[in-house]
Every structure is written in C-alpha cells, then in structure tokens.
Amino acid sequence: MSWLGAQQVLRSRLFGDGLPECMPGLDGHYRQLLELLQRGIAYGQSTSVLLNGPRGSGKSLVLRRVLDQLNADPALDGSYTVVQLNGLVQTDTRVSLHSIANQINQAIDEEQLETGSLADCLTSLLKALKKGSSKQQSIIFVLDEFQEFTGFSDQRLLYNLFDVAQTIATPLTVIALSPHVTVLELLEKRVRSRFSQRTICFRHSLSFPLYLDICRALLFLPSTFPDTAFRDAWNKHIHETVLLDQGVKDSLQYQHELSHCIWDLRRLLSIPICYMSESEPLVRTNTFLQSLSQPYEDGKMTMLRGLTLADICLLVSLLRLSTHQRHRPINFEMVYHDYTKFAAGRVHLVSKSAAVKAFEHLLSLRLITWDSQHNRRGAKNIPKLFRPIALCVSGTQIRDVIHNSTQFPSMELLRAANALTLG
C-alpha cells in the first residue's frame, strides 16, 4: 500500500500544511529569515522584519519552513516562544492582548488593562515568561495580515511591540506579513521610526523553468518516505516521464501565463494526485494531461468579459507598452498616448476624461495596479495619472477575451495584440 502512503504525503502538501523538501526560487528568502531568527535567539538580539509580496508568492511557506527548522534544532529547545496573531482574527488591541496571554499561558490583569497603560500590560506579560526559567527566552511575534493591525486605535499595539523590540531587556523579534506593497506608509511616524526597516520582498515573476522546478518539488516524495523503492520509482516517473511530456508542458505553460500563484499551482496539481490507486500507483501521463487540460478560469477572466471597449483598449495599450518597454515605468499618460495611436481608424476613440474613468475602473477591479517596483516612498505625492502602473492580467487572457467576444472588433484589436509576444 505504498501508493496510499504516497498519496497521503502529497495530499497533505497540496491541500494542507505539508512542506516540500526544497523551495525553488525561495531558498534565498529562507536563508535570510533563518539567519535572522537564529541570530536573535542565540545572541538575544531584538529586531523586526516585514515579509512583503503578493498573495501566493511564498511568504507563509518560507516562514513555516523556518519555524519547523528552529523547532527541529535541539540546541534551541526551550529558548524561544512563538506568538502568532492575524489581523483578520484579532481585530482590536484588547482581543490581541488576550490572544497573546493565552499563547504564552499567562493571565491578564483586567484591572491593569482598564486603568494602566498598554505598555505596562504588555511588559508584565513578557516578564512573566522569564519566571522559572534559568536562561533568557526570546519571543517571536508573527503578525499575519499586518495591514489590518495598522487600523487599530492609535496603533498602540504596534508601537509598543516595536518599542520593546528595540530594548535589550526582552529579546523580541516581530515578523510582519503583508501583501500590500505600501503597508509601511500606513504606519504612524512614531511607529515607523521604531521599525527596523528590514524588508524581505517576495515576487510573483516566476520564469517558466522555475515554475517547472516548483512543480517538481511539489510532486516529489521526500527522502524520509519509508518505501525507498516506490519513492525512487515515483520521482523518476515524475521527472523523466510526466514533466518532460510536451502536452503536460504546454498545459503548464498556459497555467503559468494565467497565474504565477503557488496556491493556484498546488490546487491544479492536486487533481491528478486524487487518481492514484492500487491498479495505477504511478499516475499516467494521460491522466495528468486530462486533469491539467480541464477548463480552468480565474475570477479575472469573468471580469474581463464584462469590460467595455475603452477598458479593453487601455489594457491592450498597456500590454503593448509593457512588451516594448520592459523594466521601465509606465503611467496612464503613456497608455493613453499609445491608445490614440493604435486605435485611430480601428475603433471609436473616447475622450481623455472617459479614458480616465475607464482607468479608474480597471484600478478598482485590480486588473491594473500601482507598480511596486517603480513606486517609492512619496509616490502618493505624484499625480495619479503619472504614477507608475503594472498589468495584472496576461496577454493570453486579453487575447482570449477579445477573440471569444462578439462586442469587440476582434480582428482589429487582435491584430494590435498579436503583434506582440504575449504572456
């Protein structure tokens, strides 16, 4: 029944909290965060760090891998405590304090919470950890959905956490996770001044070879799998048969153009794994191909079908500019100028004011967004029409919507879009 054990391992990895043995494209982030936490625990250093990147880019995956590594190190046993908060669950300061107290097995003095300061209450909780311990204990605070904590009253919790993190008396590391690229601008000045400004950036820009490496890492059985013969046969089958099949590669290429999100990839790979059975322990390539070829559509395709002609034309212009001017900032004024050039004589031109409304509509749908790579602090002072923007849909999606729609002059727009290397 080795196939059943293998299926359980893979399903745990793809559906649950199981981790692959290696993380292609994320090893640098993993080492950076691991060294930071090991140094903080070993030398009693206090610091803070922000893990910033789009959803599905691997922030939580790297953090879980690092915490598992620390937990597996016998030299660090009992020398640190992890407190995890989520801004979507702990929705105010009081709830957060009670959650902290529960996780460190301490009781909150309600009278002190009512009459005293938040700093005194938090400090008393942290001091309670030292009682009965012969060595200094480090505390690791994990603040998931960090942008939600910035909405707490006066940001008192963040202020006191970062303030304590600057002291030597209580070794404390604050790890914040957020998908918002401008989250630090949401911090009050007094809070930002106490943040270490250390940021680990995660990106969605995965090349297709790296995308295939991630597929391989997700599908490979670990070296700890008990049946080594089945493990070797499975890994060889995935590496030499499945991932080298041209049909499978074409299907994965299409998914790569739609989304670089690791969560989407895990969801996609989970389908063929469910077909493992005693009669077919090594899932055939045809099964993988049929599963990967099933109609897959994200919410963006539904939104694209509801766009107006002006919306689609602006997306085509942004796609054209993104292809011709890679790694250079692009703003609305540039997009509108390109739109007036390629659309003249092909489709009905709209006024600039109407184009601005279409631009704001695309921003609200997050089909385009502010470009984090070229936006720097102070970008809010730049007029909106000159602020760098980025396309959030692939050329393949735009082309498919134009081709399959009856409300657009497909031939003219496709000619403009197909003149480029899409994707």
CSV table of C-alpha atoms in Angstrom, one decimal:
chain,number,residue,atom,x,y,z
A,1,MET,CA,0.0,0.0,0.0
A,2,SER,CA,2.9,2.3,-0.7
A,3,TRP,CA,0.8,4.3,-3.2
A,4,LEU,CA,-1.7,5.2,-0.4
A,5,GLY,CA,1.1,6.5,1.9
A,6,ALA,CA,2.5,8.5,-1.1
A,7,GLN,CA,-0.9,9.9,-1.8
A,8,GLN,CA,-1.4,11.0,1.8
A,9,VAL,CA,2.0,12.7,1.8
A,10,LEU,CA,1.3,14.6,-1.5
A,11,ARG,CA,-2.3,15.5,-0.5
A,12,SER,CA,-1.0,16.9,2.8
A,13,ARG,CA,1.4,19.0,0.9
A,14,LEU,CA,-1.0,20.2,-1.7
A,15,PHE,CA,-4.1,20.6,0.4
A,16,GLY,CA,-2.7,21.2,3.9
A,17,ASP,CA,0.4,22.3,5.8
A,18,GLY,CA,2.9,19.8,4.4
A,19,LEU,CA,6.1,21.3,3.1
A,20,PRO,CA,8.3,20.3,0.2
A,21,GLU,CA,11.9,19.4,0.9
A,22,CYS,CA,13.2,22.2,-1.2
A,23,MET,CA,11.7,25.6,-2.3
A,24,PRO,CA,13.0,26.6,-5.7
A,25,GLY,CA,13.2,30.4,-6.0
A,26,LEU,CA,12.7,30.9,-2.3
A,27,ASP,CA,15.9,29.5,-0.8
A,28,GLY,CA,17.5,33.0,-0.5
A,29,HIS,CA,14.5,34.3,1.4
A,30,TYR,CA,14.5,31.1,3.6
A,31,ARG,CA,18.2,31.5,4.5
A,32,GLN,CA,17.9,35.2,5.2
A,33,LEU,CA,15.0,34.8,7.6
A,34,LEU,CA,16.5,31.7,9.2
A,35,GLU,CA,19.8,33.5,9.9
A,36,LEU,CA,17.9,36.5,11.3
A,37,LEU,CA,15.9,34.4,13.8
A,38,GLN,CA,18.9,32.2,14.8
A,39,ARG,CA,21.0,35.2,15.5
A,40,GLY,CA,18.2,36.8,17.5
A,41,ILE,CA,17.7,33.6,19.6
A,42,ALA,CA,21.4,32.9,20.1
A,43,TYR,CA,22.6,36.4,21.0
A,44,GLY,CA,19.4,37.8,22.5
A,45,GLN,CA,19.0,40.4,19.7
A,46,SER,CA,15.7,42.2,19.1
A,47,THR,CA,14.6,43.2,15.7
A,48,SER,CA,11.7,43.4,13.3
A,49,VAL,CA,11.2,42.4,9.7
A,50,LEU,CA,8.5,42.7,7.0
A,51,LEU,CA,7.8,39.8,4.6
A,52,ASN,CA,6.2,41.7,1.7
A,53,GLY,CA,4.7,40.3,-1.5
A,54,PRO,CA,1.5,39.3,-3.4
A,55,ARG,CA,-0.7,36.6,-2.1
A,56,GLY,CA,0.6,33.1,-3.1
A,57,SER,CA,4.2,34.3,-3.5
A,58,GLY,CA,5.5,32.1,-0.7
A,59,LYS,CA,5.7,34.3,2.4
A,60,SER,CA,3.8,31.9,4.8
A,61,LEU,CA,5.6,28.9,3.2
A,62,VAL,CA,9.0,30.3,3.9
A,63,LEU,CA,8.0,31.3,7.5
A,64,ARG,CA,6.6,27.8,8.2
A,65,ARG,CA,9.7,26.2,6.9
A,66,VAL,CA,11.9,28.4,9.1
A,67,LEU,CA,9.9,27.8,12.2
A,68,ASP,CA,10.0,24.0,11.5
A,69,GLN,CA,13.8,24.2,11.2
A,70,LEU,CA,14.0,26.0,14.5
A,71,ASN,CA,11.7,23.5,16.2
A,72,ALA,CA,13.9,20.6,14.9
A,73,ASP,CA,17.1,22.1,16.4
A,74,PRO,CA,17.6,20.5,19.9
A,75,ALA,CA,20.1,23.3,20.8
A,76,LEU,CA,17.3,25.8,20.7
A,77,ASP,CA,14.7,23.8,22.6
A,78,GLY,CA,13.0,25.9,25.2
A,79,SER,CA,15.0,29.1,24.3
A,80,TYR,CA,12.2,30.8,22.3
A,81,THR,CA,8.4,31.2,22.2
A,82,VAL,CA,6.3,31.9,19.1
A,83,VAL,CA,3.2,34.1,19.4
A,84,GLN,CA,1.0,34.2,16.2
A,85,LEU,CA,-1.6,36.9,15.6
A,86,ASN,CA,-3.7,37.5,12.5
A,87,GLY,CA,-5.2,40.9,11.7
A,88,LEU,CA,-8.4,39.3,10.4
A,89,VAL,CA,-8.9,37.4,13.6
A,90,GLN,CA,-7.6,39.6,16.3
A,91,THR,CA,-9.5,42.7,15.3
A,92,ASP,CA,-8.6,45.1,18.1
A,93,THR,CA,-5.9,45.7,20.8
A,94,ARG,CA,-7.8,44.1,23.6
A,95,VAL,CA,-8.5,40.8,21.7
A,96,SER,CA,-4.8,40.8,20.6
A,97,LEU,CA,-3.6,41.1,24.2
A,98,HIS,CA,-5.9,38.2,25.3
A,99,SER,CA,-4.6,36.1,22.4
A,100,ILE,CA,-1.0,36.8,23.4
A,101,ALA,CA,-1.7,35.9,27.0
A,102,ASN,CA,-3.4,32.6,26.0
A,103,GLN,CA,-0.5,31.6,23.8
A,104,ILE,CA,2.1,32.2,26.5
A,105,ASN,CA,-0.1,30.6,29.2
A,106,GLN,CA,-0.4,33.7,31.3
A,107,ALA,CA,-3.4,35.6,32.7
A,108,ILE,CA,-4.1,39.2,32.0
A,109,ASP,CA,-4.7,41.6,34.9
A,110,GLU,CA,-8.0,43.1,33.8
A,111,GLU,CA,-7.8,45.9,36.3
A,112,GLN,CA,-4.4,46.9,34.9
A,113,LEU,CA,-5.7,46.7,31.4
A,114,GLU,CA,-8.6,49.0,32.3
A,115,THR,CA,-6.6,51.5,34.4
A,116,GLY,CA,-3.0,51.2,33.3
A,117,SER,CA,-1.2,51.7,30.0
A,118,LEU,CA,-0.9,49.1,27.2
A,119,ALA,CA,2.9,49.2,27.6
A,120,ASP,CA,2.7,48.2,31.2
A,121,CYS,CA,0.3,45.3,30.5
A,122,LEU,CA,2.4,44.0,27.6
A,123,THR,CA,5.6,44.3,29.6
A,124,SER,CA,4.1,42.4,32.5
A,125,LEU,CA,3.1,39.6,30.1
A,126,LEU,CA,6.6,39.4,28.7
A,127,LYS,CA,8.3,39.5,32.1
A,128,ALA,CA,6.1,36.6,33.2
A,129,LEU,CA,7.8,34.4,30.7
A,130,LYS,CA,11.1,34.8,32.5
A,131,LYS,CA,9.9,33.4,35.8
A,132,GLY,CA,11.0,29.9,36.5
A,133,SER,CA,13.5,30.0,33.6
A,134,SER,CA,17.2,30.0,34.1
A,135,LYS,CA,18.0,31.4,30.7
A,136,GLN,CA,16.8,34.3,28.7
A,137,GLN,CA,13.9,33.3,26.4
A,138,SER,CA,13.4,35.0,23.1
A,139,ILE,CA,9.9,35.8,21.8
A,140,ILE,CA,8.9,35.6,18.1
A,141,PHE,CA,5.8,37.6,17.2
A,142,VAL,CA,4.2,36.7,13.9
A,143,LEU,CA,1.7,39.4,12.6
A,144,ASP,CA,-0.1,38.0,9.6
A,145,GLU,CA,-2.3,40.4,7.6
A,146,PHE,CA,-0.1,43.1,9.0
A,147,GLN,CA,-2.0,45.9,7.2
A,148,GLU,CA,-5.1,45.2,9.4
A,149,PHE,CA,-3.1,46.0,12.5
A,150,THR,CA,-2.4,49.5,11.2
A,151,GLY,CA,-6.1,50.2,11.6
A,152,PHE,CA,-6.1,49.6,15.4
A,153,SER,CA,-6.7,52.7,17.6
A,154,ASP,CA,-3.6,54.9,17.6
A,155,GLN,CA,-1.6,51.8,16.5
A,156,ARG,CA,-0.7,51.3,20.2
A,157,LEU,CA,-0.1,47.6,19.9
A,158,LEU,CA,2.4,48.0,17.0
A,159,TYR,CA,4.1,51.0,18.8
A,160,ASN,CA,4.7,49.0,22.0
A,161,LEU,CA,5.8,45.8,20.2
A,162,PHE,CA,8.4,47.7,18.1
A,163,ASP,CA,9.4,49.7,21.1
A,164,VAL,CA,10.0,46.6,23.2
A,165,ALA,CA,11.9,45.1,20.2
A,166,GLN,CA,14.4,47.9,20.4
A,167,THR,CA,15.3,47.1,24.0
A,168,ILE,CA,17.8,44.5,25.1
A,169,ALA,CA,15.9,43.6,28.3
A,170,THR,CA,13.4,41.4,26.4
A,171,PRO,CA,14.8,39.7,23.2
A,172,LEU,CA,11.9,40.0,20.8
A,173,THR,CA,11.5,39.5,17.0
A,174,VAL,CA,8.5,40.9,15.2
A,175,ILE,CA,7.8,39.2,11.8
A,176,ALA,CA,5.1,41.0,9.8
A,177,LEU,CA,3.5,39.5,6.7
A,178,SER,CA,1.5,41.7,4.2
A,179,PRO,CA,0.6,41.6,0.5
A,180,HIS,CA,0.3,45.4,0.4
A,181,VAL,CA,3.4,47.0,-1.1
A,182,THR,CA,2.7,50.3,0.6
A,183,VAL,CA,1.9,48.9,4.0
A,184,LEU,CA,4.8,50.8,5.7
A,185,GLU,CA,3.2,54.1,4.6
A,186,LEU,CA,0.2,53.2,6.7
A,187,LEU,CA,2.3,53.3,9.9
A,188,GLU,CA,2.3,56.4,12.0
A,189,LYS,CA,5.5,58.3,12.2
A,190,ARG,CA,6.3,57.2,15.7
A,191,VAL,CA,5.7,53.6,14.8
A,192,ARG,CA,7.7,53.7,11.6
A,193,SER,CA,10.7,55.2,13.5
A,194,ARG,CA,10.8,52.1,15.7
A,195,PHE,CA,10.5,49.6,12.8
A,196,SER,CA,13.9,48.3,11.7
A,197,GLN,CA,13.1,49.0,8.0
A,198,ARG,CA,14.3,45.5,7.2
A,199,THR,CA,12.1,44.0,4.4
A,200,ILE,CA,12.3,40.7,2.6
A,201,CYS,CA,10.5,41.1,-0.8
A,202,PHE,CA,8.7,38.2,-2.5
A,203,ARG,CA,7.8,38.5,-6.2
A,204,HIS,CA,5.4,36.7,-8.5
A,205,SER,CA,7.6,37.0,-11.5
A,206,LEU,CA,8.5,33.3,-11.9
A,207,SER,CA,10.1,32.2,-15.1
A,208,PHE,CA,8.7,29.0,-16.7
A,209,PRO,CA,11.7,26.9,-15.9
A,210,LEU,CA,11.5,27.9,-12.3
A,211,TYR,CA,7.7,27.2,-12.4
A,212,LEU,CA,8.5,23.6,-13.6
A,213,ASP,CA,11.1,23.3,-10.7
A,214,ILE,CA,8.3,24.2,-8.2
A,215,CYS,CA,6.0,21.6,-9.8
A,216,ARG,CA,8.8,19.0,-9.4
A,217,ALA,CA,9.4,20.0,-5.8
A,218,LEU,CA,5.7,19.7,-5.0
A,219,LEU,CA,5.3,16.3,-6.7
A,220,PHE,CA,8.5,14.6,-5.5
A,221,LEU,CA,8.3,12.3,-2.5
A,222,PRO,CA,10.6,13.2,0.4
A,223,SER,CA,13.8,11.4,1.2
A,224,THR,CA,12.1,10.3,4.5
A,225,PHE,CA,9.4,8.3,2.7
A,226,PRO,CA,9.7,4.7,4.1
A,227,ASP,CA,9.4,2.8,0.9
A,228,THR,CA,12.6,3.8,-0.9
A,229,ALA,CA,11.9,1.7,-4.0
A,230,PHE,CA,8.4,3.2,-4.6
A,231,ARG,CA,9.8,6.7,-3.8
A,232,ASP,CA,12.6,6.3,-6.4
A,233,ALA,CA,10.2,4.9,-9.0
A,234,TRP,CA,7.7,7.8,-8.4
A,235,ASN,CA,10.3,10.6,-8.5
A,236,LYS,CA,11.8,9.1,-11.7
A,237,HIS,CA,8.4,8.8,-13.3
A,238,ILE,CA,7.6,12.5,-12.5
A,239,HIS,CA,11.0,13.8,-13.6
A,240,GLU,CA,11.6,11.7,-16.7
A,241,THR,CA,8.1,11.0,-18.0
A,242,VAL,CA,5.4,13.4,-16.8
A,243,LEU,CA,7.3,16.8,-16.7
A,244,LEU,CA,9.1,16.0,-20.0
A,245,ASP,CA,5.9,15.3,-21.9
A,246,GLN,CA,5.2,18.1,-24.3
A,247,GLY,CA,1.5,18.1,-23.7
A,248,VAL,CA,1.9,18.4,-20.0
A,249,LYS,CA,4.5,21.2,-20.5
A,250,ASP,CA,2.1,23.1,-22.8
A,251,SER,CA,-0.7,22.8,-20.3
A,252,LEU,CA,1.6,24.1,-17.5
A,253,GLN,CA,2.8,26.9,-19.8
A,254,TYR,CA,-0.8,28.1,-20.2
A,255,GLN,CA,-1.4,28.0,-16.5
A,256,HIS,CA,1.9,29.9,-16.0
A,257,GLU,CA,0.7,32.6,-18.3
A,258,LEU,CA,-2.6,32.8,-16.3
A,259,SER,CA,-1.1,32.9,-12.8
A,260,HIS,CA,2.2,32.6,-11.1
A,261,CYS,CA,0.5,32.0,-7.8
A,262,ILE,CA,1.9,28.9,-5.9
A,263,TRP,CA,-1.6,28.3,-4.4
A,264,ASP,CA,-3.1,28.1,-7.8
A,265,LEU,CA,-0.4,25.6,-8.9
A,266,ARG,CA,-1.0,23.4,-5.8
A,267,ARG,CA,-4.7,23.4,-6.4
A,268,LEU,CA,-4.1,22.4,-10.0
A,269,LEU,CA,-1.6,19.5,-9.2
A,270,SER,CA,-4.0,18.1,-6.5
A,271,ILE,CA,-6.4,16.8,-9.2
A,272,PRO,CA,-4.2,14.1,-10.8
A,273,ILE,CA,-2.9,13.0,-7.3
A,274,CYS,CA,-6.5,12.1,-6.4
A,275,TYR,CA,-6.5,9.5,-9.3
A,276,MET,CA,-3.7,7.4,-7.6
A,277,SER,CA,-5.0,3.8,-7.0
A,278,GLU,CA,-3.7,0.3,-6.4
A,279,SER,CA,-4.2,-0.5,-10.1
A,280,GLU,CA,-2.4,2.7,-11.1
A,281,PRO,CA,0.1,3.7,-8.4
A,282,LEU,CA,2.1,5.8,-10.9
A,283,VAL,CA,-0.4,8.2,-12.4
A,284,ARG,CA,-0.1,8.0,-16.2
A,285,THR,CA,0.9,11.0,-18.2
A,286,ASN,CA,-2.5,11.0,-19.9
A,287,THR,CA,-4.2,11.3,-16.6
A,288,PHE,CA,-2.0,14.3,-15.7
A,289,LEU,CA,-2.7,15.8,-19.2
A,290,GLN,CA,-6.5,15.3,-18.9
A,291,SER,CA,-6.5,16.9,-15.4
A,292,LEU,CA,-4.4,19.8,-16.4
A,293,SER,CA,-6.4,20.4,-19.6
A,294,GLN,CA,-9.7,20.7,-17.7
A,295,PRO,CA,-11.2,24.2,-18.1
A,296,TYR,CA,-9.6,26.5,-15.6
A,297,GLU,CA,-10.6,30.0,-15.2
A,298,ASP,CA,-9.9,32.6,-12.5
A,299,GLY,CA,-12.1,35.5,-11.5
A,300,LYS,CA,-10.2,37.9,-13.7
A,301,MET,CA,-11.5,36.2,-16.9
A,302,THR,CA,-15.0,36.8,-15.7
A,303,MET,CA,-14.3,40.4,-15.0
A,304,LEU,CA,-12.6,40.8,-18.4
A,305,ARG,CA,-15.7,39.7,-20.2
A,306,GLY,CA,-17.7,42.5,-18.6
A,307,LEU,CA,-15.4,45.3,-19.7
A,308,THR,CA,-16.2,48.0,-22.2
A,309,LEU,CA,-14.4,48.6,-25.4
A,310,ALA,CA,-12.5,51.5,-23.8
A,311,ASP,CA,-11.4,49.3,-20.9
A,312,ILE,CA,-10.1,46.6,-23.3
A,313,CYS,CA,-8.3,49.1,-25.5
A,314,LEU,CA,-6.4,50.6,-22.5
A,315,LEU,CA,-5.4,47.0,-21.4
A,316,VAL,CA,-4.1,46.3,-25.0
A,317,SER,CA,-2.1,49.6,-24.9
A,318,LEU,CA,-0.6,48.8,-21.5
A,319,LEU,CA,0.3,45.3,-22.8
A,320,ARG,CA,2.0,46.8,-25.8
A,321,LEU,CA,4.0,49.2,-23.7
A,322,SER,CA,4.9,46.5,-21.2
A,323,THR,CA,6.3,44.4,-24.0
A,324,HIS,CA,8.3,47.2,-25.7
A,325,GLN,CA,9.5,48.9,-22.5
A,326,ARG,CA,10.4,46.2,-20.1
A,327,HIS,CA,11.7,47.3,-16.7
A,328,ARG,CA,10.7,50.9,-17.4
A,329,PRO,CA,7.9,52.7,-15.6
A,330,ILE,CA,4.6,53.2,-17.5
A,331,ASN,CA,1.9,55.6,-16.5
A,332,PHE,CA,-1.6,56.5,-17.7
A,333,GLU,CA,-0.5,59.3,-19.9
A,334,MET,CA,1.8,57.0,-21.8
A,335,VAL,CA,-1.0,54.4,-22.1
A,336,TYR,CA,-3.5,57.0,-23.4
A,337,HIS,CA,-1.0,58.3,-25.9
A,338,ASP,CA,-0.4,54.8,-27.3
A,339,TYR,CA,-4.2,54.2,-27.3
A,340,THR,CA,-4.8,57.2,-29.5
A,341,LYS,CA,-2.1,56.0,-31.9
A,342,PHE,CA,-3.1,52.3,-32.4
A,343,ALA,CA,-6.9,52.8,-32.0
A,344,ALA,CA,-7.2,55.7,-34.5
A,345,GLY,CA,-9.1,54.4,-37.6
A,346,ARG,CA,-9.7,51.0,-35.9
A,347,VAL,CA,-12.1,51.6,-33.1
A,348,HIS,CA,-14.1,54.6,-31.8
A,349,LEU,CA,-11.8,56.9,-29.8
A,350,VAL,CA,-13.1,58.1,-26.4
A,351,SER,CA,-12.2,61.4,-24.8
A,352,LYS,CA,-9.5,61.6,-22.3
A,353,SER,CA,-11.9,62.2,-19.4
A,354,ALA,CA,-13.8,59.0,-20.4
A,355,ALA,CA,-10.4,57.2,-20.6
A,356,VAL,CA,-9.6,58.4,-17.1
A,357,LYS,CA,-12.9,56.9,-15.8
A,358,ALA,CA,-12.0,53.6,-17.6
A,359,PHE,CA,-8.6,53.7,-16.0
A,360,GLU,CA,-10.1,54.2,-12.5
A,361,HIS,CA,-12.5,51.3,-13.2
A,362,LEU,CA,-9.6,49.0,-14.1
A,363,LEU,CA,-7.8,50.0,-10.9
A,364,SER,CA,-10.9,49.3,-8.8
A,365,LEU,CA,-11.1,45.8,-10.4
A,366,ARG,CA,-7.3,45.3,-9.8
A,367,LEU,CA,-6.8,44.4,-13.4
A,368,ILE,CA,-4.1,47.0,-13.2
A,369,THR,CA,-2.3,48.2,-10.1
A,370,TRP,CA,0.3,50.6,-8.9
A,371,ASP,CA,3.8,49.3,-9.9
A,372,SER,CA,5.6,48.4,-6.6
A,373,GLN,CA,8.9,48.0,-8.5
A,374,HIS,CA,9.0,51.7,-9.6
A,375,ASN,CA,6.9,53.3,-6.8
A,376,ARG,CA,8.9,54.6,-4.0
A,377,ARG,CA,8.1,56.3,-0.7
A,378,GLY,CA,6.4,59.7,-1.5
A,379,ALA,CA,4.7,58.2,-4.6
A,380,LYS,CA,1.4,59.4,-3.1
A,381,ASN,CA,2.5,63.0,-3.9
A,382,ILE,CA,2.8,62.1,-7.6
A,383,PRO,CA,-0.3,63.0,-9.6
A,384,LYS,CA,-2.3,59.8,-10.2
A,385,LEU,CA,-2.1,59.9,-14.0
A,386,PHE,CA,1.7,60.0,-13.8
A,387,ARG,CA,2.2,57.3,-11.2
A,388,PRO,CA,3.8,54.0,-12.5
A,389,ILE,CA,1.3,51.2,-13.1
A,390,ALA,CA,1.5,47.5,-13.9
A,391,LEU,CA,-0.7,45.0,-15.7
A,392,CYS,CA,-2.3,42.2,-13.6
A,393,VAL,CA,-3.5,40.0,-16.4
A,394,SER,CA,-1.6,38.1,-19.0
A,395,GLY,CA,-1.6,38.7,-22.8
A,396,THR,CA,-3.2,35.3,-23.3
A,397,GLN,CA,-6.2,36.3,-21.2
A,398,ILE,CA,-6.7,39.5,-23.1
A,399,ARG,CA,-6.3,37.8,-26.4
A,400,ASP,CA,-8.8,35.0,-25.5
A,401,VAL,CA,-11.4,37.6,-24.3
A,402,ILE,CA,-11.2,39.6,-27.5
A,403,HIS,CA,-11.3,36.5,-29.7
A,404,ASN,CA,-14.3,35.0,-28.0
A,405,SER,CA,-16.3,38.2,-27.6
A,406,THR,CA,-18.9,39.4,-30.1
A,407,GLN,CA,-19.0,43.0,-28.8
A,408,PHE,CA,-15.4,43.9,-29.8
A,409,PRO,CA,-14.0,44.5,-33.3
A,410,SER,CA,-11.9,41.3,-32.8
A,411,MET,CA,-9.8,41.4,-35.9
A,412,GLU,CA,-8.5,45.0,-35.3
A,413,LEU,CA,-7.8,44.5,-31.6
A,414,LEU,CA,-6.3,41.1,-32.1
A,415,ARG,CA,-4.0,42.5,-34.8
A,416,ALA,CA,-2.8,45.0,-32.3
A,417,ALA,CA,-2.4,42.4,-29.5
A,418,ASN,CA,-0.9,39.6,-31.7
A,419,ALA,CA,1.8,41.9,-33.0
A,420,LEU,CA,3.4,41.3,-29.6
A,421,THR,CA,4.9,38.4,-27.8
A,422,LEU,CA,2.1,37.7,-25.3
A,423,GLY,CA,2.3,36.2,-21.9
